[in-house]
PDB file of C-alpha atoms in Angstrom:
ATOM      1  CA  MET A   1     141.471 101.549-104.468  1.00  0.00           C
ATOM      2  CA  LYS A   2     143.342  99.971-107.371  1.00  0.00           C
ATOM      3  CA  LEU A   3     145.622  98.350-104.851  1.00  0.00           C
ATOM      4  CA  LEU A   4     142.558  96.816-103.160  1.00  0.00           C
ATOM      5  CA  ALA A   5     141.403  95.410-106.453  1.00  0.00           C
ATOM      6  CA  LEU A   6     144.862  93.779-106.922  1.00  0.00           C
ATOM      7  CA  LEU A   7     144.686  92.061-103.567  1.00  0.00           C
ATOM      8  CA  PRO A   8     142.698  89.033-104.793  1.00  0.00           C
ATOM      9  CA  LEU A   9     145.099  88.546-107.655  1.00  0.00           C
ATOM     10  CA  LEU A  10     148.086  88.747-105.295  1.00  0.00           C
ATOM     11  CA  TRP A  11     146.478  86.162-103.020  1.00  0.00           C
ATOM     12  CA  VAL A  12     145.847  83.772-105.905  1.00  0.00           C
ATOM     13  CA  ALA A  13     149.439  84.260-107.042  1.00  0.00           C
ATOM     14  CA  SER A  14     150.742  83.541-103.643  1.00  0.00           C
ATOM     15  CA  LEU A  15     148.779  80.276-103.507  1.00  0.00           C
ATOM     16  CA  GLY A  16     150.470  79.268-106.777  1.00  0.00           C
ATOM     17  CA  ALA A  17     153.902  80.177-105.446  1.00  0.00           C
ATOM     18  CA  ALA A  18     153.320  78.298-102.184  1.00  0.00           C
ATOM     19  CA  GLN A  19     152.830  74.988-104.047  1.00  0.00           C
ATOM     20  CA  PRO A  20     156.044  73.488-105.212  1.00  0.00           C
ATOM     21  CA  PRO A  21     155.747  71.236-108.385  1.00  0.00           C
ATOM     22  CA  ALA A  22     154.997  67.730-107.389  1.00  0.00           C
ATOM     23  CA  LEU A  23     157.621  65.038-108.030  1.00  0.00           C
ATOM     24  CA  LYS A  24     156.611  61.673-109.559  1.00  0.00           C
ATOM     25  CA  ALA A  25     158.911  60.017-106.937  1.00  0.00           C
ATOM     26  CA  GLY A  26     158.067  59.514-103.297  1.00  0.00           C
ATOM     27  CA  VAL A  27     159.168  62.640-101.301  1.00  0.00           C
ATOM     28  CA  PHE A  28     160.703  62.776 -97.896  1.00  0.00           C
ATOM     29  CA  ASP A  29     159.736  65.507 -95.505  1.00  0.00           C
ATOM     30  CA  PRO A  30     161.931  66.907 -94.121  1.00  0.00           C
ATOM     31  CA  PRO A  31     164.771  65.692 -96.380  1.00  0.00           C
ATOM     32  CA  ARG A  32     167.870  64.312 -94.634  1.00  0.00           C
ATOM     33  CA  GLN A  33     171.465  64.837 -95.657  1.00  0.00           C
ATOM     34  CA  ALA A  34     172.774  61.932 -97.689  1.00  0.00           C
ATOM     35  CA  PRO A  35     175.103  59.999 -95.458  1.00  0.00           C
ATOM     36  CA  GLU A  36     178.732  60.384 -96.490  1.00  0.00           C
ATOM     37  CA  LEU A  37     180.486  57.414 -97.960  1.00  0.00           C
ATOM     38  CA  THR A  38     184.009  56.545 -99.084  1.00  0.00           C
ATOM     39  CA  LEU A  39     184.317  53.837-101.699  1.00  0.00           C
ATOM     40  CA  GLN A  40     186.428  52.927-104.689  1.00  0.00           C
ATOM     41  CA  GLY A  41     184.988  54.595-107.795  1.00  0.00           C
ATOM     42  CA  SER A  42     184.841  52.857-111.161  1.00  0.00           C
ATOM     43  CA  ASN A  43     186.670  55.910-112.550  1.00  0.00           C
ATOM     44  CA  GLY A  44     189.795  54.956-110.539  1.00  0.00           C
ATOM     45  CA  ARG A  45     189.243  57.633-107.967  1.00  0.00           C
ATOM     46  CA  GLU A  46     187.874  57.763-104.454  1.00  0.00           C
ATOM     47  CA  LEU A  47     184.062  57.887-104.512  1.00  0.00           C
ATOM     48  CA  THR A  48     182.367  60.210-102.030  1.00  0.00           C
ATOM     49  CA  MET A  49     178.915  61.737-101.985  1.00  0.00           C
ATOM     50  CA  SER A  50     180.183  65.211-101.032  1.00  0.00           C
ATOM     51  CA  ALA A  51     182.115  65.325-104.309  1.00  0.00           C
ATOM     52  CA  PHE A  52     178.814  65.719-106.157  1.00  0.00           C
ATOM     53  CA  ARG A  53     177.485  68.803-104.335  1.00  0.00           C
ATOM     54  CA  GLY A  54     176.024  71.074-107.002  1.00  0.00           C
ATOM     55  CA  LYS A  55     174.778  68.188-109.034  1.00  0.00           C
ATOM     56  CA  VAL A  56     171.558  66.138-108.734  1.00  0.00           C
ATOM     57  CA  VAL A  57     172.546  62.503-107.981  1.00  0.00           C
ATOM     58  CA  LEU A  58     170.580  59.315-108.896  1.00  0.00           C
ATOM     59  CA  LEU A  59     171.781  56.821-106.374  1.00  0.00           C
ATOM     60  CA  ALA A  60     170.970  53.136-106.852  1.00  0.00           C
ATOM     61  CA  PHE A  61     172.295  49.796-105.679  1.00  0.00           C
ATOM     62  CA  GLY A  62     172.803  46.612-107.677  1.00  0.00           C
ATOM     63  CA  PHE A  63     175.355  44.328-109.235  1.00  0.00           C
ATOM     64  CA  THR A  64     176.873  43.790-112.672  1.00  0.00           C
ATOM     65  CA  SER A  65     175.677  40.133-112.941  1.00  0.00           C
ATOM     66  CA  CYS A  66     172.002  41.117-112.408  1.00  0.00           C
ATOM     67  CA  ALA A  67     169.857  39.741-114.979  1.00  0.00           C
ATOM     68  CA  ASP A  68     166.802  42.067-115.018  1.00  0.00           C
ATOM     69  CA  VAL A  69     166.344  44.807-112.534  1.00  0.00           C
ATOM     70  CA  CYS A  70     169.830  46.473-112.842  1.00  0.00           C
ATOM     71  CA  PRO A  71     169.966  46.555-116.679  1.00  0.00           C
ATOM     72  CA  THR A  72     166.452  47.981-116.819  1.00  0.00           C
ATOM     73  CA  THR A  73     167.217  50.652-114.241  1.00  0.00           C
ATOM     74  CA  LEU A  74     170.519  51.611-115.933  1.00  0.00           C
ATOM     75  CA  ALA A  75     168.878  51.756-119.347  1.00  0.00           C
ATOM     76  CA  THR A  76     166.168  54.004-117.911  1.00  0.00           C
ATOM     77  CA  PHE A  77     168.905  56.295-116.481  1.00  0.00           C
ATOM     78  CA  ALA A  78     170.753  56.308-119.799  1.00  0.00           C
ATOM     79  CA  GLU A  79     167.585  57.327-121.638  1.00  0.00           C
ATOM     80  CA  ALA A  80     166.717  59.988-119.148  1.00  0.00           C
ATOM     81  CA  HIS A  81     170.250  61.280-119.372  1.00  0.00           C
ATOM     82  CA  ARG A  82     170.000  61.453-123.156  1.00  0.00           C
ATOM     83  CA  GLN A  83     166.630  63.280-122.944  1.00  0.00           C
ATOM     84  CA  LEU A  84     168.106  65.881-120.635  1.00  0.00           C
ATOM     85  CA  GLY A  85     170.528  67.010-123.262  1.00  0.00           C
ATOM     86  CA  PRO A  86     173.125  69.625-121.976  1.00  0.00           C
ATOM     87  CA  ALA A  87     171.472  69.623-118.496  1.00  0.00           C
ATOM     88  CA  ALA A  88     172.631  66.018-118.061  1.00  0.00           C
ATOM     89  CA  ALA A  89     176.060  67.416-117.245  1.00  0.00           C
ATOM     90  CA  ARG A  90     174.527  68.522-113.937  1.00  0.00           C
ATOM     91  CA  VAL A  91     173.198  65.031-113.182  1.00  0.00           C
ATOM     92  CA  GLN A  92     175.466  62.230-111.802  1.00  0.00           C
ATOM     93  CA  VAL A  93     174.375  58.574-111.776  1.00  0.00           C
ATOM     94  CA  VAL A  94     176.010  56.665-108.996  1.00  0.00           C
ATOM     95  CA  TYR A  95     175.557  52.824-108.869  1.00  0.00           C
ATOM     96  CA  ILE A  96     176.908  50.997-105.805  1.00  0.00           C
ATOM     97  CA  THR A  97     177.459  47.271-105.912  1.00  0.00           C
ATOM     98  CA  VAL A  98     175.994  44.790-103.488  1.00  0.00           C
ATOM     99  CA  ASP A  99     178.382  42.111-104.862  1.00  0.00           C
ATOM    100  CA  PRO A 100     181.964  43.050-103.897  1.00  0.00           C
ATOM    101  CA  GLU A 101     183.205  39.555-104.757  1.00  0.00           C
ATOM    102  CA  ARG A 102     182.713  40.042-108.416  1.00  0.00           C
ATOM    103  CA  ASP A 103     182.331  43.750-108.919  1.00  0.00           C
ATOM    104  CA  ASP A 104     185.781  45.421-108.891  1.00  0.00           C
ATOM    105  CA  PRO A 105     186.195  49.024-110.299  1.00  0.00           C
ATOM    106  CA  ASP A 106     187.249  47.760-113.760  1.00  0.00           C
ATOM    107  CA  ARG A 107     184.347  45.411-114.133  1.00  0.00           C
ATOM    108  CA  MET A 108     181.939  48.157-112.992  1.00  0.00           C
ATOM    109  CA  LYS A 109     183.522  50.646-115.447  1.00  0.00           C
ATOM    110  CA  LYS A 110     183.004  48.381-118.421  1.00  0.00           C
ATOM    111  CA  TYR A 111     179.512  47.398-117.357  1.00  0.00           C
ATOM    112  CA  LEU A 112     178.289  50.995-116.625  1.00  0.00           C
ATOM    113  CA  GLY A 113     180.077  52.309-119.674  1.00  0.00           C
ATOM    114  CA  GLY A 114     177.791  50.130-121.781  1.00  0.00           C
ATOM    115  CA  PHE A 115     174.920  52.334-120.650  1.00  0.00           C
ATOM    116  CA  ASP A 116     176.637  55.685-120.375  1.00  0.00           C
ATOM    117  CA  PRO A 117     180.304  56.455-119.917  1.00  0.00           C
ATOM    118  CA  THR A 118     179.549  59.175-117.316  1.00  0.00           C
ATOM    119  CA  PHE A 119     177.989  56.796-114.816  1.00  0.00           C
ATOM    120  CA  ILE A 120     180.146  55.994-111.845  1.00  0.00           C
ATOM    121  CA  GLY A 121     180.134  52.789-109.892  1.00  0.00           C
ATOM    122  CA  GLY A 122     181.147  52.272-106.338  1.00  0.00           C
ATOM    123  CA  THR A 123     182.592  49.203-104.724  1.00  0.00           C
ATOM    124  CA  GLY A 124     184.592  48.361-101.587  1.00  0.00           C
ATOM    125  CA  SER A 125     185.069  45.656 -98.961  1.00  0.00           C
ATOM    126  CA  PRO A 126     181.956  43.705 -97.804  1.00  0.00           C
ATOM    127  CA  ALA A 127     182.133  45.589 -94.506  1.00  0.00           C
ATOM    128  CA  GLN A 128     182.302  49.015 -96.193  1.00  0.00           C
ATOM    129  CA  LEU A 129     179.398  48.141 -98.461  1.00  0.00           C
ATOM    130  CA  ALA A 130     177.322  46.771 -95.558  1.00  0.00           C
ATOM    131  CA  ALA A 131     177.846  50.045 -93.650  1.00  0.00           C
ATOM    132  CA  VAL A 132     176.677  52.140 -96.696  1.00  0.00           C
ATOM    133  CA  ARG A 133     173.649  49.888 -97.156  1.00  0.00           C
ATOM    134  CA  LYS A 134     172.741  50.377 -93.439  1.00  0.00           C
ATOM    135  CA  ASP A 135     173.169  54.104 -93.703  1.00  0.00           C
ATOM    136  CA  TYR A 136     170.829  54.244 -96.812  1.00  0.00           C
ATOM    137  CA  GLY A 137     168.326  51.561 -95.688  1.00  0.00           C
ATOM    138  CA  ILE A 138     169.181  49.150 -98.482  1.00  0.00           C
ATOM    139  CA  SER A 139     168.482  45.432 -98.297  1.00  0.00           C
ATOM    140  CA  ALA A 140     170.608  42.827-100.116  1.00  0.00           C
ATOM    141  CA  GLU A 141     170.341  39.186 -99.675  1.00  0.00           C
ATOM    142  CA  LYS A 142     172.551  36.573-101.305  1.00  0.00           C
ATOM    143  CA  LYS A 143     170.670  33.671-102.876  1.00  0.00           C
ATOM    144  CA  MET A 144     172.569  30.535-103.656  1.00  0.00           C
ATOM    145  CA  PHE A 145     171.691  28.330-106.690  1.00  0.00           C
ATOM    146  CA  GLY A 146     174.085  25.374-106.516  1.00  0.00           C
ATOM    147  CA  SER A 147     177.542  26.914-106.882  1.00  0.00           C
ATOM    148  CA  ALA A 148     176.104  30.084-108.424  1.00  0.00           C
ATOM    149  CA  TYR A 149     174.509  32.944-106.642  1.00  0.00           C
ATOM    150  CA  THR A 150     172.511  36.051-107.164  1.00  0.00           C
ATOM    151  CA  TYR A 151     171.276  38.903-104.953  1.00  0.00           C
ATOM    152  CA  ALA A 152     167.759  40.058-104.103  1.00  0.00           C
ATOM    153  CA  HIS A 153     168.164  43.724-103.344  1.00  0.00           C
ATOM    154  CA  SER A 154     166.375  47.018-102.943  1.00  0.00           C
ATOM    155  CA  SER A 155     165.501  48.202-106.490  1.00  0.00           C
ATOM    156  CA  PHE A 156     164.493  51.891-105.933  1.00  0.00           C
ATOM    157  CA  THR A 157     166.610  54.974-106.774  1.00  0.00           C
ATOM    158  CA  TYR A 158     167.312  57.859-104.458  1.00  0.00           C
ATOM    159  CA  LEU A 159     167.170  61.382-105.864  1.00  0.00           C
ATOM    160  CA  ILE A 160     169.677  63.571-104.096  1.00  0.00           C
ATOM    161  CA  ASP A 161     169.459  67.303-104.661  1.00  0.00           C
ATOM    162  CA  ARG A 162     172.270  69.738-105.322  1.00  0.00           C
ATOM    163  CA  SER A 163     172.699  70.372-101.598  1.00  0.00           C
ATOM    164  CA  GLY A 164     173.298  66.715-100.873  1.00  0.00           C
ATOM    165  CA  ARG A 165     169.894  66.039 -99.302  1.00  0.00           C
ATOM    166  CA  ILE A 166     167.945  62.830-100.029  1.00  0.00           C
ATOM    167  CA  ARG A 167     164.791  64.401-101.392  1.00  0.00           C
ATOM    168  CA  ALA A 168     162.952  61.500-102.993  1.00  0.00           C
ATOM    169  CA  LEU A 169     162.765  57.769-103.740  1.00  0.00           C
ATOM    170  CA  MET A 170     161.714  56.529-107.260  1.00  0.00           C
ATOM    171  CA  PRO A 171     160.370  53.016-107.096  1.00  0.00           C
ATOM    172  CA  TYR A 172     161.544  50.513-109.698  1.00  0.00           C
ATOM    173  CA  GLY A 173     159.652  50.521-112.969  1.00  0.00           C
ATOM    174  CA  HIS A 174     159.197  54.284-113.573  1.00  0.00           C
ATOM    175  CA  SER A 175     159.866  55.524-117.123  1.00  0.00           C
ATOM    176  CA  PRO A 176     162.622  57.808-118.245  1.00  0.00           C
ATOM    177  CA  ASP A 177     160.046  60.501-118.700  1.00  0.00           C
ATOM    178  CA  ASP A 178     159.330  60.368-114.982  1.00  0.00           C
ATOM    179  CA  PHE A 179     162.977  60.775-114.147  1.00  0.00           C
ATOM    180  CA  VAL A 180     163.350  63.650-116.583  1.00  0.00           C
ATOM    181  CA  HIS A 181     160.269  65.302-114.996  1.00  0.00           C
ATOM    182  CA  ASP A 182     161.736  65.087-111.472  1.00  0.00           C
ATOM    183  CA  LEU A 183     165.324  65.927-112.570  1.00  0.00           C
ATOM    184  CA  LYS A 184     164.228  69.056-114.270  1.00  0.00           C
ATOM    185  CA  ILE A 185     162.393  70.198-111.063  1.00  0.00           C
ATOM    186  CA  LEU A 186     165.478  69.436-108.919  1.00  0.00           C
ATOM    187  CA  LEU A 187     167.875  71.076-111.341  1.00  0.00           C
ATOM    188  CA  GLY A 188     165.643  74.111-111.443  1.00  0.00           C
ATOM    189  CA  GLU A 189     165.854  74.755-107.693  1.00  0.00           C
TER     190      GLU A 189
ATOM    191  CA  MET B   1      97.754  40.043 -99.743  1.00  0.00           C
ATOM    192  CA  ARG B   2      97.406  43.400-101.372  1.00  0.00           C
ATOM    193  CA  GLY B   3      99.251  44.987 -98.426  1.00  0.00           C
ATOM    194  CA  ALA B   4     102.054  42.511 -98.554  1.00  0.00           C
ATOM    195  CA  SER B   5     102.589  43.297-102.226  1.00  0.00           C
ATOM    196  CA  TRP B   6     102.747  46.973-101.569  1.00  0.00           C
ATOM    197  CA  VAL B   7     105.444  46.371 -98.968  1.00  0.00           C
ATOM    198  CA  LEU B   8     107.434  44.302-101.485  1.00  0.00           C
ATOM    199  CA  VAL B   9     107.087  46.945-104.059  1.00  0.00           C
ATOM    200  CA  VAL B  10     108.290  49.666-101.724  1.00  0.00           C
ATOM    201  CA  VAL B  11     111.162  47.529-100.405  1.00  0.00           C
ATOM    202  CA  GLY B  12     112.141  46.579-104.011  1.00  0.00           C
ATOM    203  CA  ALA B  13     111.973  50.281-105.150  1.00  0.00           C
ATOM    204  CA  GLY B  14     114.154  51.193-102.073  1.00  0.00           C
ATOM    205  CA  VAL B  15     116.784  48.576-102.869  1.00  0.00           C
ATOM    206  CA  VAL B  16     116.862  49.630-106.572  1.00  0.00           C
ATOM    207  CA  GLY B  17     117.093  53.287-105.646  1.00  0.00           C
ATOM    208  CA  ALA B  18     119.908  52.590-103.093  1.00  0.00           C
ATOM    209  CA  LEU B  19     121.814  50.531-105.711  1.00  0.00           C
ATOM    210  CA  ALA B  20     121.353  53.240-108.318  1.00  0.00           C
ATOM    211  CA  TRP B  21     122.643  55.891-105.884  1.00  0.00           C
ATOM    212  CA  VAL B  22     125.622  53.704-104.904  1.00  0.00           C
ATOM    213  CA  GLY B  23     126.335  52.819-108.564  1.00  0.00           C
ATOM    214  CA  PHE B  24     125.824  56.200-110.212  1.00  0.00           C
ATOM    215  CA  THR B  25     126.988  58.693-107.617  1.00  0.00           C
ATOM    216  CA  PRO B  26     130.706  59.485-108.403  1.00  0.00           C
ATOM    217  CA  ILE B  27     133.182  58.692-105.581  1.00  0.00           C
ATOM    218  CA  HIS B  28     134.915  61.694-104.024  1.00  0.00           C
ATOM    219  CA  SER B  29     137.511  61.573-101.225  1.00  0.00           C
ATOM    220  CA  ALA B  30     138.357  64.407 -98.914  1.00  0.00           C
ATOM    221  CA  SER B  31     142.010  63.195 -98.888  1.00  0.00           C
ATOM    222  CA  ARG B  32     143.795  60.831-101.247  1.00  0.00           C
ATOM    223  CA  ASP B  33     146.289  59.951 -98.547  1.00  0.00           C
ATOM    224  CA  GLN B  34     146.493  56.411 -97.232  1.00  0.00           C
ATOM    225  CA  ILE B  35     148.442  57.042 -93.985  1.00  0.00           C
ATOM    226  CA  PHE B  36     150.450  54.602 -91.926  1.00  0.00           C
ATOM    227  CA  GLU B  37     152.299  55.971 -88.812  1.00  0.00           C
ATOM    228  CA  ILE B  38     154.914  54.445 -86.498  1.00  0.00           C
ATOM    229  CA  PRO B  39     153.801  55.724 -83.085  1.00  0.00           C
ATOM    230  CA  LYS B  40     156.172  57.076 -80.493  1.00  0.00           C
ATOM    231  CA  GLY B  41     157.554  54.312 -78.271  1.00  0.00           C
ATOM    232  CA  THR B  42     157.293  51.626 -80.967  1.00  0.00           C
ATOM    233  CA  TRP B  43     161.011  50.718 -80.862  1.00  0.00           C
ATOM    234  CA  THR B  44     160.904  50.474 -77.058  1.00  0.00           C
ATOM    235  CA  ARG B  45     157.896  48.083 -77.299  1.00  0.00           C
ATOM    236  CA  ARG B  46     159.644  45.956 -79.886  1.00  0.00           C
ATOM    237  CA  MET B  47     162.864  45.819 -77.732  1.00  0.00           C
ATOM    238  CA  ALA B  48     160.579  44.647 -74.841  1.00  0.00           C
ATOM    239  CA  GLY B  49     159.597  41.658 -76.995  1.00  0.00           C
ATOM    240  CA  ASN B  50     156.184  42.922 -78.091  1.00  0.00           C
ATOM    241  CA  LYS B  51     155.141  42.230 -81.632  1.00  0.00           C
ATOM    242  CA  VAL B  52     154.124  45.453 -83.281  1.00  0.00           C
ATOM    243  CA  GLU B  53     152.589  45.296 -86.781  1.00  0.00           C
ATOM    244  CA  ILE B  54     151.993  48.677 -88.393  1.00  0.00           C
ATOM    245  CA  LEU B  55     152.299  48.315 -92.122  1.00  0.00           C
ATOM    246  CA  PRO B  56     150.414  45.436 -93.687  1.00  0.00           C
ATOM    247  CA  ASP B  57     152.285  43.353 -96.259  1.00  0.00           C
ATOM    248  CA  HIS B  58     149.343  43.958 -98.689  1.00  0.00           C
ATOM    249  CA  ILE B  59     148.043  47.436 -99.362  1.00  0.00           C
ATOM    250  CA  ARG B  60     145.171  48.279-101.731  1.00  0.00           C
ATOM    251  CA  LEU B  61     144.956  51.792-103.276  1.00  0.00           C
ATOM    252  CA  THR B  62     142.569  53.221-105.808  1.00  0.00           C
ATOM    253  CA  LEU B  63     143.473  55.802-108.414  1.00  0.00           C
ATOM    254  CA  GLY B  64     141.874  59.146-107.941  1.00  0.00           C
ATOM    255  CA  ILE B  65     140.403  58.268-104.642  1.00  0.00           C
ATOM    256  CA  ARG B  66     143.138  57.009-102.432  1.00  0.00           C
ATOM    257  CA  ASP B  67     146.324  56.790-104.376  1.00  0.00           C
ATOM    258  CA  ILE B  68     149.017  58.364-102.253  1.00  0.00           C
ATOM    259  CA  LEU B  69     150.920  56.221 -99.736  1.00  0.00           C
ATOM    260  CA  VAL B  70     152.003  58.241 -96.713  1.00  0.00           C
ATOM    261  CA  LEU B  71     154.409  56.769 -94.148  1.00  0.00           C
ATOM    262  CA  LYS B  72     155.275  58.665 -90.979  1.00  0.00           C
ATOM    263  CA  ASN B  73     157.822  57.829 -88.397  1.00  0.00           C
ATOM    264  CA  ARG B  74     156.775  59.391 -85.063  1.00  0.00           C
ATOM    265  CA  ASP B  75     159.139  57.277 -83.026  1.00  0.00           C
ATOM    266  CA  ASP B  76     162.474  58.532 -81.538  1.00  0.00           C
ATOM    267  CA  VAL B  77     164.716  56.246 -83.584  1.00  0.00           C
ATOM    268  CA  PRO B  78     165.249  55.639 -87.395  1.00  0.00           C
ATOM    269  CA  GLN B  79     163.103  52.833 -88.642  1.00  0.00           C
ATOM    270  CA  ILE B  80     162.892  50.772 -91.823  1.00  0.00           C
ATOM    271  CA  PHE B  81     159.327  51.513 -92.883  1.00  0.00           C
ATOM    272  CA  GLY B  82     158.063  49.886 -95.987  1.00  0.00           C
ATOM    273  CA  PRO B  83     160.661  50.142 -98.654  1.00  0.00           C
ATOM    274  CA  THR B  84     162.807  52.783 -96.987  1.00  0.00           C
ATOM    275  CA  LEU B  85     164.705  53.988 -93.961  1.00  0.00           C
ATOM    276  CA  MET B  86     162.969  56.859 -92.240  1.00  0.00           C
ATOM    277  CA  MET B  87     164.375  59.268 -89.595  1.00  0.00           C
ATOM    278  CA  PRO B  88     162.473  60.282 -86.521  1.00  0.00           C
ATOM    279  CA  GLY B  89     159.848  62.778 -87.381  1.00  0.00           C
ATOM    280  CA  GLN B  90     160.225  62.164 -91.145  1.00  0.00           C
ATOM    281  CA  SER B  91     157.445  61.371 -93.452  1.00  0.00           C
ATOM    282  CA  PHE B  92     157.375  59.843 -96.883  1.00  0.00           C
ATOM    283  CA  ARG B  93     154.725  60.536 -99.495  1.00  0.00           C
ATOM    284  CA  LEU B  94     154.585  58.266-102.554  1.00  0.00           C
ATOM    285  CA  PRO B  95     151.997  58.987-105.260  1.00  0.00           C
ATOM    286  CA  PHE B  96     150.853  56.371-107.712  1.00  0.00           C
ATOM    287  CA  GLU B  97     149.635  57.298-111.247  1.00  0.00           C
ATOM    288  CA  GLN B  98     149.226  53.894-112.760  1.00  0.00           C
ATOM    289  CA  ALA B  99     147.023  50.890-111.793  1.00  0.00           C
ATOM    290  CA  ALA B 100     149.378  47.959-111.246  1.00  0.00           C
ATOM    291  CA  GLU B 101     150.818  45.706-108.534  1.00  0.00           C
ATOM    292  CA  TYR B 102     153.943  47.114-107.053  1.00  0.00           C
ATOM    293  CA  GLN B 103     156.479  44.985-105.097  1.00  0.00           C
ATOM    294  CA  PHE B 104     158.826  46.475-102.587  1.00  0.00           C
ATOM    295  CA  ALA B 105     161.550  44.720-100.598  1.00  0.00           C
ATOM    296  CA  CYS B 106     160.603  45.194 -96.931  1.00  0.00           C
ATOM    297  CA  THR B 107     162.559  43.675 -94.237  1.00  0.00           C
ATOM    298  CA  ALA B 108     159.849  44.330 -91.633  1.00  0.00           C
ATOM    299  CA  HIS B 109     157.730  41.565 -93.103  1.00  0.00           C
ATOM    300  CA  ALA B 110     158.390  37.854 -92.835  1.00  0.00           C
ATOM    301  CA  SER B 111     157.949  37.483 -96.496  1.00  0.00           C
ATOM    302  CA  GLY B 112     160.581  40.154 -97.079  1.00  0.00           C
ATOM    303  CA  GLN B 113     158.198  41.891 -99.415  1.00  0.00           C
ATOM    304  CA  MET B 114     155.397  44.427 -99.427  1.00  0.00           C
ATOM    305  CA  THR B 115     152.830  44.502-102.178  1.00  0.00           C
ATOM    306  CA  ILE B 116     150.859  47.556-103.147  1.00  0.00           C
ATOM    307  CA  VAL B 117     147.963  46.949-105.434  1.00  0.00           C
ATOM    308  CA  VAL B 118     146.820  50.172-107.193  1.00  0.00           C
ATOM    309  CA  GLU B 119     143.401  49.713-108.784  1.00  0.00           C
ATOM    310  CA  PRO B 120     141.915  51.766-111.524  1.00  0.00           C
ATOM    311  CA  HIS B 121     139.336  54.457-110.627  1.00  0.00           C
ATOM    312  CA  PRO B 122     135.918  52.909-110.473  1.00  0.00           C
ATOM    313  CA  GLN B 123     134.261  54.236-113.650  1.00  0.00           C
ATOM    314  CA  THR B 124     131.275  51.908-114.114  1.00  0.00           C
ATOM    315  CA  PRO B 125     128.235  51.674-111.705  1.00  0.00           C
ATOM    316  CA  TRP B 126     129.172  48.058-110.930  1.00  0.00           C
ATOM    317  CA  ALA B 127     132.775  49.030-110.058  1.00  0.00           C
ATOM    318  CA  ARG B 128     131.422  51.830-107.810  1.00  0.00           C
ATOM    319  CA  ILE B 129     129.171  49.436-105.991  1.00  0.00           C
ATOM    320  CA  ARG B 130     131.881  46.890-105.543  1.00  0.00           C
ATOM    321  CA  TRP B 131     134.353  49.613-104.298  1.00  0.00           C
ATOM    322  CA  ARG B 132     131.771  51.043-101.748  1.00  0.00           C
ATOM    323  CA  VAL B 133     130.737  47.607-100.475  1.00  0.00           C
ATOM    324  CA  ARG B 134     134.385  46.705 -99.937  1.00  0.00           C
ATOM    325  CA  GLU B 135     135.083  49.912 -98.155  1.00  0.00           C
ATOM    326  CA  LEU B 136     132.021  49.345 -95.911  1.00  0.00           C
ATOM    327  CA  ILE B 137     133.244  45.845 -95.044  1.00  0.00           C
ATOM    328  CA  HIS B 138     136.764  47.159 -94.386  1.00  0.00           C
ATOM    329  CA  HIS B 139     135.288  49.970 -92.233  1.00  0.00           C
ATOM    330  CA  PHE B 140     133.428  47.460 -89.949  1.00  0.00           C
ATOM    331  CA  SER B 141     136.042  44.634 -89.986  1.00  0.00           C
TER     332      SER B 141
END
């Protein structure tokens, strides 16, 4: 009889357990495996996605001469990283350039180091980077201004879980708090 | 004359009553999802030269009523859909929490951009009337 009385409680508890906490980012269902890539890392080593299994990866695309979107995104990552405290060691920011003409590994290291020394940049040949962009559905268009140029590029961030699956996409403009919220959920899985 | 006055009074009262109902009744929605779906065979139709428009370049959402953008790829091939690349059978669910205008790069549109306008929840009677009238026009257009 007591067991029968407990049944409604168990049912309510199971409802709660069935609902995973909602991410602030847009969620893919089912999530797909992040395509493998091989680029030159700003840390002087080969950059592959599989090397980060066990960590949650924030993956974004941009370029070091970007005037607004990239510095804002990277400053957001840096603040989220700081707020995470020790858990930040299990999060890896990977920033892949869309501008291989200017962004060599050294330049990327200096640029990213200004935000957080743990951030890793990725660069390569135009063909390598174009293939990576295709795999990840990233747009990048060169815009000429006289002899100078800039890039219009996808500004969102992929959230890749510890199993290497693309779980979510955070549009540009979200706060560090939103990233911390989602990173804690993914780190807790 | 007296009969005509009565009709006017009744019609007027009806209009005022309807406006009061439209303005003061809170808006509820069974689902907060605004769904866009790529149907099976879309890629084949595009390859055959047919123009297939699925996702408008301007989407309007309302906080608390319809504030979750859901994209579904039911086709057999990967597709760039809105801001992202989606695999066959995959869906993407993006919630919005702040009223604002959001711009996404979207190669599927001639402008190269997709704009999502997220409006605040209609709190005042006038805002509710405006929201319901717009929904009605959208429904019949």
